[in-house]
Short mmCIF file of C-alpha atoms in Angstrom, two decimals:
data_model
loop_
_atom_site.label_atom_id
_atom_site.label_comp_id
_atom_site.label_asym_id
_atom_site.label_seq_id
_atom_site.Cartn_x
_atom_site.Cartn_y
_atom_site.Cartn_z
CA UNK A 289 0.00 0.00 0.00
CA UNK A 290 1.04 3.34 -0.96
CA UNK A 291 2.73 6.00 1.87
CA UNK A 292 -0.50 8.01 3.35
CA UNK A 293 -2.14 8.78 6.50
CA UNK A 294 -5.48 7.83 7.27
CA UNK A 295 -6.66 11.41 7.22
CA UNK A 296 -4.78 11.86 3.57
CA UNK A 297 -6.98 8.34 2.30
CA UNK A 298 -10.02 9.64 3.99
CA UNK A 299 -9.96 13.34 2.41
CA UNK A 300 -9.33 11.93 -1.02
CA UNK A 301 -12.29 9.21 -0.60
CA UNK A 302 -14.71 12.33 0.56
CA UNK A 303 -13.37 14.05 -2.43
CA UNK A 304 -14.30 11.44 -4.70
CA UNK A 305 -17.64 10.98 -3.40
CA UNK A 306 -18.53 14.52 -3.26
CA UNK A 307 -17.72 14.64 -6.94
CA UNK A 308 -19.65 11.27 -7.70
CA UNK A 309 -22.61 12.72 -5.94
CA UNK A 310 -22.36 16.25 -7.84
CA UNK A 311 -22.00 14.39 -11.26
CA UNK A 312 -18.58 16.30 -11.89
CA UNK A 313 -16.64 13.21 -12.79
CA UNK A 314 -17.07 12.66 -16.30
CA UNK A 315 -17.99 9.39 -18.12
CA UNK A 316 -13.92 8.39 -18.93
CA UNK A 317 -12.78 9.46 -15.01
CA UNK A 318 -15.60 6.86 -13.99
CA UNK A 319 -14.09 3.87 -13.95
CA UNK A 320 -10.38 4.98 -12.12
CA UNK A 321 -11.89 7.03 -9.82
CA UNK A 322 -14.55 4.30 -8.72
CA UNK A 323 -11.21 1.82 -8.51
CA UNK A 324 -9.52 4.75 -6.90
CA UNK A 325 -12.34 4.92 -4.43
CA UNK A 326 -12.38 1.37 -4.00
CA UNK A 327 -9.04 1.11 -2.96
CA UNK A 328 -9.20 3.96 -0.72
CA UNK A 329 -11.51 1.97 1.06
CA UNK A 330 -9.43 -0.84 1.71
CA UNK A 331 -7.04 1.05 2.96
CA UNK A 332 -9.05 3.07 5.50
CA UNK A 333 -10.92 -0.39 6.70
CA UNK A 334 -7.35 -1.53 7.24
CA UNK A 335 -6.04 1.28 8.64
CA UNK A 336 -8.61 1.11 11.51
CA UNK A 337 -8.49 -2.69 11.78
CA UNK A 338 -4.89 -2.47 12.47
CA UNK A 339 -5.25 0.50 14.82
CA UNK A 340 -8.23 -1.47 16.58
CA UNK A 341 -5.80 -4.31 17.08
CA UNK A 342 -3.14 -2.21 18.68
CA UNK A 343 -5.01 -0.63 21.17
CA UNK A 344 -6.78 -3.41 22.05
CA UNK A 345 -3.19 -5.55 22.63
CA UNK A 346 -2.27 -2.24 24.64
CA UNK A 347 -5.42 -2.53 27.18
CA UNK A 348 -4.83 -6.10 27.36
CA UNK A 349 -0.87 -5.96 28.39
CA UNK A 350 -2.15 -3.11 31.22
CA UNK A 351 -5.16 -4.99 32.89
CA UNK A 352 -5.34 -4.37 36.48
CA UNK A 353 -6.08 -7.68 38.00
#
């Protein structure tokens, strides 16, 4: 996966929508921009899995027994 923040993959996924929605994209910029979006996707779900699983392994190694 490319070298972006979650924040930078988010924006550019908002972006994309808000142009989907507005009907600026025209017919030719369909198809990358939908595979564009798609993979921005991924990368956000991922993202936050990841981060999920990190903090989550953080609480665990602190419980207070």
């Amino acid at each position: 996966m490319e070298q972006m923040t979650y924040q930078q993959a988010f924006t550019e996924l908002q972006s994309i929508i808000e142009a989907l929605k507005e009907e600026i994209i025209d017919i030719d910029e369909l198809t990358e921009r939908s595979r564009r979006a798609a993979y921005l996707i991924q990368f956000c779900s991922e993202k936050l899995r990841s981060t999920e699983e990190e903090i989550k392994a953080l609480f665990d190694d602190t419980e207070f027994n």
